[in-house]
């Protein structure tokens, strides 16, 4: 997404990212926030659905806890499949805390995130492009003005991953 936006001259009211940012290093996440900020119109919103570490949780403790939770709660996988899933998580996931995401976002010209929803480590966060003509309006209001079509697209693209992650609820 960062590469796409870097070469993109179009400006957007909404940028949406789902379960991908946590694969990037902290520096790379900062670059994504910079490109998102540059690409949003004043008053625009960056909606992020992603894995986020608890503030008091180290990276290693998070990976351990996430794998423990999956092993305990996800009953549809064989031990071999679960080993593959945990290998993928421990080898590829670099989730940040909300505070780190907020620091990187504000350094890039976005607002600190407003929580939209959360289940365990899975967060939906809204970052606003500021300052802008709508900066005085809350992010939830700005989100509520996003067209039904776009919201439906976001819902469908997130639903399968969200259901998969929360299937044990
Ligand atoms: C868990 S999938 C999420 C797919 C989809 N966005 C969704 O929500 O269903 C993670 C995505 O991150 C992408 N990804 C992983 N590492 C990446 C990287 N270093 N740069 C860009 N994309 C990456 C993968 O290609 C994959 O599409």
PDB file of C-alpha atoms and ligand atoms in Angstrom:
ATOM      1  CA  UNK A   1       0.000   0.000   0.000  1.00  0.00           C
ATOM      2  CA  UNK A   2       2.847   2.399   0.840  1.00  0.00           C
ATOM      3  CA  UNK A   3       4.426   1.748  -2.570  1.00  0.00           C
ATOM      4  CA  UNK A   4       1.098   2.260  -4.337  1.00  0.00           C
ATOM      5  CA  UNK A   5       0.351   5.498  -2.522  1.00  0.00           C
ATOM      6  CA  UNK A   6       3.910   6.843  -3.045  1.00  0.00           C
ATOM      7  CA  UNK A   7       3.333   6.828  -6.796  1.00  0.00           C
ATOM      8  CA  UNK A   8      -0.290   7.913  -6.620  1.00  0.00           C
ATOM      9  CA  UNK A   9      -1.329  11.508  -7.338  1.00  0.00           C
ATOM     10  CA  UNK A  10      -4.983  10.930  -6.449  1.00  0.00           C
ATOM     11  CA  UNK A  11      -6.280  12.106  -3.053  1.00  0.00           C
ATOM     12  CA  UNK A  12      -8.755  10.090  -0.992  1.00  0.00           C
ATOM     13  CA  UNK A  13     -11.393  10.599   1.714  1.00  0.00           C
ATOM     14  CA  UNK A  14     -10.725   7.126   3.088  1.00  0.00           C
ATOM     15  CA  UNK A  15      -7.789   4.728   3.131  1.00  0.00           C
ATOM     16  CA  UNK A  16      -8.473   1.239   4.507  1.00  0.00           C
ATOM     17  CA  UNK A  17      -5.947  -1.410   5.569  1.00  0.00           C
ATOM     18  CA  UNK A  18      -6.867  -4.842   6.892  1.00  0.00           C
ATOM     19  CA  UNK A  19      -4.575  -7.290   8.729  1.00  0.00           C
ATOM     20  CA  UNK A  20      -1.442  -6.299   6.783  1.00  0.00           C
ATOM     21  CA  UNK A  21       0.348  -3.476   8.655  1.00  0.00           C
ATOM     22  CA  UNK A  22       1.484  -5.806  11.447  1.00  0.00           C
ATOM     23  CA  UNK A  23       3.764  -7.572   8.957  1.00  0.00           C
ATOM     24  CA  UNK A  24       5.902  -4.438   8.524  1.00  0.00           C
ATOM     25  CA  UNK A  25       8.750  -3.157  10.683  1.00  0.00           C
ATOM     26  CA  UNK A  26       8.130  -0.091  12.844  1.00  0.00           C
ATOM     27  CA  UNK A  27      10.026   2.061  10.326  1.00  0.00           C
ATOM     28  CA  UNK A  28       8.011   0.661   7.437  1.00  0.00           C
ATOM     29  CA  UNK A  29       4.782   1.321   9.326  1.00  0.00           C
ATOM     30  CA  UNK A  30       5.925   4.940   9.769  1.00  0.00           C
ATOM     31  CA  UNK A  31       6.445   5.202   6.015  1.00  0.00           C
ATOM     32  CA  UNK A  32       2.933   3.803   5.393  1.00  0.00           C
ATOM     33  CA  UNK A  33       1.490   6.423   7.769  1.00  0.00           C
ATOM     34  CA  UNK A  34       3.416   9.162   5.880  1.00  0.00           C
ATOM     35  CA  UNK A  35       2.111   7.988   2.518  1.00  0.00           C
ATOM     36  CA  UNK A  36      -1.426   7.593   3.866  1.00  0.00           C
ATOM     37  CA  UNK A  37      -1.289  11.089   5.383  1.00  0.00           C
ATOM     38  CA  UNK A  38      -0.034  12.539   2.089  1.00  0.00           C
ATOM     39  CA  UNK A  39      -2.764  10.751   0.162  1.00  0.00           C
ATOM     40  CA  UNK A  40      -5.717  11.731   2.338  1.00  0.00           C
ATOM     41  CA  UNK A  41      -7.730  14.857   1.690  1.00  0.00           C
ATOM     42  CA  UNK A  42      -8.154  17.226   4.649  1.00  0.00           C
ATOM     43  CA  UNK A  43     -10.755  15.647   6.904  1.00  0.00           C
ATOM     44  CA  UNK A  44     -10.046  12.179   5.485  1.00  0.00           C
ATOM     45  CA  UNK A  45      -9.803   9.009   7.549  1.00  0.00           C
ATOM     46  CA  UNK A  46      -7.340   6.104   7.684  1.00  0.00           C
ATOM     47  CA  UNK A  47      -9.233   3.054   8.933  1.00  0.00           C
ATOM     48  CA  UNK A  48      -6.919   0.331  10.216  1.00  0.00           C
ATOM     49  CA  UNK A  49      -8.011  -3.209  11.075  1.00  0.00           C
ATOM     50  CA  UNK A  50      -5.062  -5.039  12.571  1.00  0.00           C
ATOM     51  CA  UNK A  51      -3.378  -7.035  15.300  1.00  0.00           C
ATOM     52  CA  UNK A  52      -2.218  -4.712  18.085  1.00  0.00           C
ATOM     53  CA  UNK A  53      -0.110  -5.624  21.134  1.00  0.00           C
ATOM     54  CA  UNK A  54      -1.296  -4.735  24.631  1.00  0.00           C
ATOM     55  CA  UNK A  55       0.703  -1.842  26.121  1.00  0.00           C
ATOM     56  CA  UNK A  56       2.232  -3.994  28.869  1.00  0.00           C
ATOM     57  CA  UNK A  57       3.063  -6.888  26.539  1.00  0.00           C
ATOM     58  CA  UNK A  58       6.517  -7.453  25.038  1.00  0.00           C
ATOM     59  CA  UNK A  59       6.778  -8.677  21.472  1.00  0.00           C
ATOM     60  CA  UNK A  60       7.782 -12.184  22.588  1.00  0.00           C
ATOM     61  CA  UNK A  61       5.102 -12.306  25.301  1.00  0.00           C
ATOM     62  CA  UNK A  62       2.500 -11.287  22.726  1.00  0.00           C
ATOM     63  CA  UNK A  63       3.489 -14.040  20.281  1.00  0.00           C
ATOM     64  CA  UNK A  64       3.448 -16.601  23.071  1.00  0.00           C
ATOM     65  CA  UNK A  65       0.038 -15.452  24.358  1.00  0.00           C
ATOM     66  CA  UNK A  66      -1.454 -15.314  20.848  1.00  0.00           C
ATOM     67  CA  UNK A  67      -0.290 -18.860  20.081  1.00  0.00           C
ATOM     68  CA  UNK A  68      -1.459 -20.127  23.480  1.00  0.00           C
ATOM     69  CA  UNK A  69      -4.891 -18.586  22.841  1.00  0.00           C
ATOM     70  CA  UNK A  70      -5.148 -20.080  19.355  1.00  0.00           C
ATOM     71  CA  UNK A  71      -4.099 -23.539  20.587  1.00  0.00           C
ATOM     72  CA  UNK A  72      -6.665 -23.374  23.387  1.00  0.00           C
ATOM     73  CA  UNK A  73      -9.597 -21.836  21.512  1.00  0.00           C
ATOM     74  CA  UNK A  74      -9.296 -22.789  17.855  1.00  0.00           C
ATOM     75  CA  UNK A  75     -10.595 -26.330  17.739  1.00  0.00           C
ATOM     76  CA  UNK A  76     -10.939 -26.822  13.983  1.00  0.00           C
ATOM     77  CA  UNK A  77      -7.234 -27.315  13.253  1.00  0.00           C
ATOM     78  CA  UNK A  78      -5.072 -30.402  13.508  1.00  0.00           C
ATOM     79  CA  UNK A  79      -1.899 -30.142  15.655  1.00  0.00           C
ATOM     80  CA  UNK A  80       0.132 -29.945  12.412  1.00  0.00           C
ATOM     81  CA  UNK A  81      -2.025 -27.105  11.048  1.00  0.00           C
ATOM     82  CA  UNK A  82      -1.812 -25.263  14.344  1.00  0.00           C
ATOM     83  CA  UNK A  83       1.987 -25.627  14.342  1.00  0.00           C
ATOM     84  CA  UNK A  84       2.041 -24.074  10.847  1.00  0.00           C
ATOM     85  CA  UNK A  85      -0.194 -21.201  11.985  1.00  0.00           C
ATOM     86  CA  UNK A  86       1.969 -20.494  15.045  1.00  0.00           C
ATOM     87  CA  UNK A  87       5.144 -20.705  12.927  1.00  0.00           C
ATOM     88  CA  UNK A  88       3.634 -18.126  10.582  1.00  0.00           C
ATOM     89  CA  UNK A  89       2.669 -15.833  13.454  1.00  0.00           C
ATOM     90  CA  UNK A  90       5.998 -16.073  15.271  1.00  0.00           C
ATOM     91  CA  UNK A  91       7.959 -15.682  12.035  1.00  0.00           C
ATOM     92  CA  UNK A  92       5.992 -12.861  10.433  1.00  0.00           C
ATOM     93  CA  UNK A  93       3.976 -10.830  12.914  1.00  0.00           C
ATOM     94  CA  UNK A  94       5.332  -7.531  14.242  1.00  0.00           C
ATOM     95  CA  UNK A  95       2.328  -5.958  15.984  1.00  0.00           C
ATOM     96  CA  UNK A  96       2.815  -2.617  17.719  1.00  0.00           C
ATOM     97  CA  UNK A  97       1.043  -1.135  20.716  1.00  0.00           C
ATOM     98  CA  UNK A  98      -1.594   1.581  20.224  1.00  0.00           C
ATOM     99  CA  UNK A  99       0.846   4.119  21.723  1.00  0.00           C
ATOM    100  CA  UNK A 100       3.522   3.286  19.136  1.00  0.00           C
ATOM    101  CA  UNK A 101       0.973   3.452  16.318  1.00  0.00           C
ATOM    102  CA  UNK A 102      -0.244   6.799  17.687  1.00  0.00           C
ATOM    103  CA  UNK A 103       3.334   8.174  17.804  1.00  0.00           C
ATOM    104  CA  UNK A 104       4.043   7.098  14.226  1.00  0.00           C
ATOM    105  CA  UNK A 105       0.691   8.391  13.001  1.00  0.00           C
ATOM    106  CA  UNK A 106       0.983  11.812  14.640  1.00  0.00           C
ATOM    107  CA  UNK A 107       4.577  12.180  13.399  1.00  0.00           C
ATOM    108  CA  UNK A 108       3.155  11.641   9.908  1.00  0.00           C
ATOM    109  CA  UNK A 109       0.434  14.300  10.305  1.00  0.00           C
ATOM    110  CA  UNK A 110      -2.458  12.061  11.290  1.00  0.00           C
ATOM    111  CA  UNK A 111      -4.412  12.249  14.539  1.00  0.00           C
ATOM    112  CA  UNK A 112      -3.940   9.776  17.375  1.00  0.00           C
ATOM    113  CA  UNK A 113      -6.262   6.830  16.737  1.00  0.00           C
ATOM    114  CA  UNK A 114      -9.867   6.707  17.820  1.00  0.00           C
ATOM    115  CA  UNK A 115     -10.956   3.172  18.766  1.00  0.00           C
ATOM    116  CA  UNK A 116     -13.827   1.866  16.665  1.00  0.00           C
ATOM    117  CA  UNK A 117     -13.909  -1.730  17.869  1.00  0.00           C
ATOM    118  CA  UNK A 118     -11.685  -4.312  19.588  1.00  0.00           C
ATOM    119  CA  UNK A 119     -11.617  -8.030  20.248  1.00  0.00           C
ATOM    120  CA  UNK A 120      -8.566  -9.214  22.199  1.00  0.00           C
ATOM    121  CA  UNK A 121      -5.570  -8.106  20.066  1.00  0.00           C
ATOM    122  CA  UNK A 122      -7.708  -7.298  17.054  1.00  0.00           C
ATOM    123  CA  UNK A 123      -8.454  -3.596  16.739  1.00  0.00           C
ATOM    124  CA  UNK A 124     -10.292  -1.297  14.386  1.00  0.00           C
ATOM    125  CA  UNK A 125      -8.697   2.150  14.703  1.00  0.00           C
ATOM    126  CA  UNK A 126      -9.561   5.385  12.902  1.00  0.00           C
ATOM    127  CA  UNK A 127      -6.856   8.014  12.271  1.00  0.00           C
ATOM    128  CA  UNK A 128      -7.900  11.435  11.022  1.00  0.00           C
ATOM    129  CA  UNK A 129      -6.073  13.660   8.581  1.00  0.00           C
ATOM    130  CA  UNK A 130      -5.520  16.930  10.403  1.00  0.00           C
ATOM    131  CA  UNK A 131      -5.739  19.812  10.191  1.00  0.00           C
ATOM    132  CA  UNK A 132      -8.627  19.958   7.822  1.00  0.00           C
ATOM    133  CA  UNK A 133     -11.910  21.621   7.263  1.00  0.00           C
ATOM    134  CA  UNK A 134     -13.595  18.791   9.194  1.00  0.00           C
ATOM    135  CA  UNK A 135     -10.935  18.534  11.888  1.00  0.00           C
ATOM    136  CA  UNK A 136     -13.343  19.780  14.525  1.00  0.00           C
ATOM    137  CA  UNK A 137     -15.735  16.927  13.743  1.00  0.00           C
ATOM    138  CA  UNK A 138     -15.256  13.651  15.553  1.00  0.00           C
ATOM    139  CA  UNK A 139     -13.798  10.725  13.653  1.00  0.00           C
ATOM    140  CA  UNK A 140     -16.938   8.704  14.355  1.00  0.00           C
ATOM    141  CA  UNK A 141     -18.964  11.397  12.645  1.00  0.00           C
ATOM    142  CA  UNK A 142     -16.596  11.402   9.698  1.00  0.00           C
ATOM    143  CA  UNK A 143     -16.821   7.603   9.500  1.00  0.00           C
ATOM    144  CA  UNK A 144     -20.596   7.808   9.577  1.00  0.00           C
ATOM    145  CA  UNK A 145     -20.505   9.980   6.450  1.00  0.00           C
ATOM    146  CA  UNK A 146     -18.606   7.376   4.413  1.00  0.00           C
ATOM    147  CA  UNK A 147     -20.872   6.081   1.689  1.00  0.00           C
ATOM    148  CA  UNK A 148     -22.802   2.882   2.231  1.00  0.00           C
ATOM    149  CA  UNK A 149     -21.133   1.281  -0.778  1.00  0.00           C
ATOM    150  CA  UNK A 150     -17.642   1.828   0.602  1.00  0.00           C
ATOM    151  CA  UNK A 151     -18.693   0.657   4.046  1.00  0.00           C
ATOM    152  CA  UNK A 152     -20.186  -2.493   2.533  1.00  0.00           C
ATOM    153  CA  UNK A 153     -16.926  -3.182   0.656  1.00  0.00           C
ATOM    154  CA  UNK A 154     -14.895  -2.737   3.849  1.00  0.00           C
ATOM    155  CA  UNK A 155     -17.304  -4.953   5.739  1.00  0.00           C
ATOM    156  CA  UNK A 156     -17.015  -7.783   3.225  1.00  0.00           C
ATOM    157  CA  UNK A 157     -13.232  -7.596   2.909  1.00  0.00           C
ATOM    158  CA  UNK A 158     -12.816  -7.673   6.675  1.00  0.00           C
ATOM    159  CA  UNK A 159     -15.578 -10.097   7.564  1.00  0.00           C
ATOM    160  CA  UNK A 160     -13.884 -13.326   6.516  1.00  0.00           C
ATOM    161  CA  UNK A 161     -10.635 -12.538   8.330  1.00  0.00           C
ATOM    162  CA  UNK A 162     -12.490 -11.216  11.383  1.00  0.00           C
ATOM    163  CA  UNK A 163     -14.725 -14.286  11.568  1.00  0.00           C
ATOM    164  CA  UNK A 164     -11.718 -16.548  11.143  1.00  0.00           C
ATOM    165  CA  UNK A 165      -9.882 -14.859  13.997  1.00  0.00           C
ATOM    166  CA  UNK A 166     -12.908 -14.802  16.282  1.00  0.00           C
ATOM    167  CA  UNK A 167     -14.463 -18.127  15.343  1.00  0.00           C
ATOM    168  CA  UNK A 168     -14.014 -19.441  18.878  1.00  0.00           C
ATOM    169  CA  UNK A 169     -16.127 -16.731  20.471  1.00  0.00           C
TER     170      UNK A 169
HETATM  171  C1  LIG B   1      -3.481 -11.773   6.796  1.00  0.00           C
HETATM  172  S1  LIG B   1      -3.330 -11.205   5.103  1.00  0.00           S
HETATM  173  C2  LIG B   1      -4.625 -10.006   5.020  1.00  0.00           C
HETATM  174  C3  LIG B   1      -5.270  -9.964   3.670  1.00  0.00           C
HETATM  175  C4  LIG B   1      -6.459  -8.989   3.502  1.00  0.00           C
HETATM  176  N1  LIG B   1      -6.008  -7.620   3.587  1.00  0.00           N
HETATM  177  C5  LIG B   1      -7.557  -9.288   4.497  1.00  0.00           C
HETATM  178  O1  LIG B   1      -7.794  -8.516   5.423  1.00  0.00           O
HETATM  179  O2  LIG B   1      -8.200 -10.333   4.364  1.00  0.00           O
HETATM  180  C6  LIG B   1      -1.820 -10.269   5.190  1.00  0.00           C
HETATM  181  C7  LIG B   1      -1.507  -9.495   3.922  1.00  0.00           C
HETATM  182  O3  LIG B   1      -0.321  -8.718   4.147  1.00  0.00           O
HETATM  183  C8  LIG B   1       0.475  -8.768   2.993  1.00  0.00           C
HETATM  184  N2  LIG B   1       1.890  -8.528   3.357  1.00  0.00           N
HETATM  185  C9  LIG B   1       2.640  -9.268   4.192  1.00  0.00           C
HETATM  186  N3  LIG B   1       3.885  -8.755   4.291  1.00  0.00           N
HETATM  187  C10 LIG B   1       3.908  -7.657   3.498  1.00  0.00           C
HETATM  188  C11 LIG B   1       4.915  -6.699   3.164  1.00  0.00           C
HETATM  189  N4  LIG B   1       6.145  -6.773   3.696  1.00  0.00           N
HETATM  190  N5  LIG B   1       4.598  -5.704   2.314  1.00  0.00           N
HETATM  191  C12 LIG B   1       3.346  -5.611   1.790  1.00  0.00           C
HETATM  192  N6  LIG B   1       2.338  -6.483   2.077  1.00  0.00           N
HETATM  193  C13 LIG B   1       2.637  -7.498   2.905  1.00  0.00           C
HETATM  194  C14 LIG B   1       0.256 -10.165   2.437  1.00  0.00           C
HETATM  195  O4  LIG B   1       0.527 -10.225   1.066  1.00  0.00           O
HETATM  196  C15 LIG B   1      -1.233 -10.371   2.736  1.00  0.00           C
HETATM  197  O5  LIG B   1      -2.011  -9.924   1.645  1.00  0.00           O
END
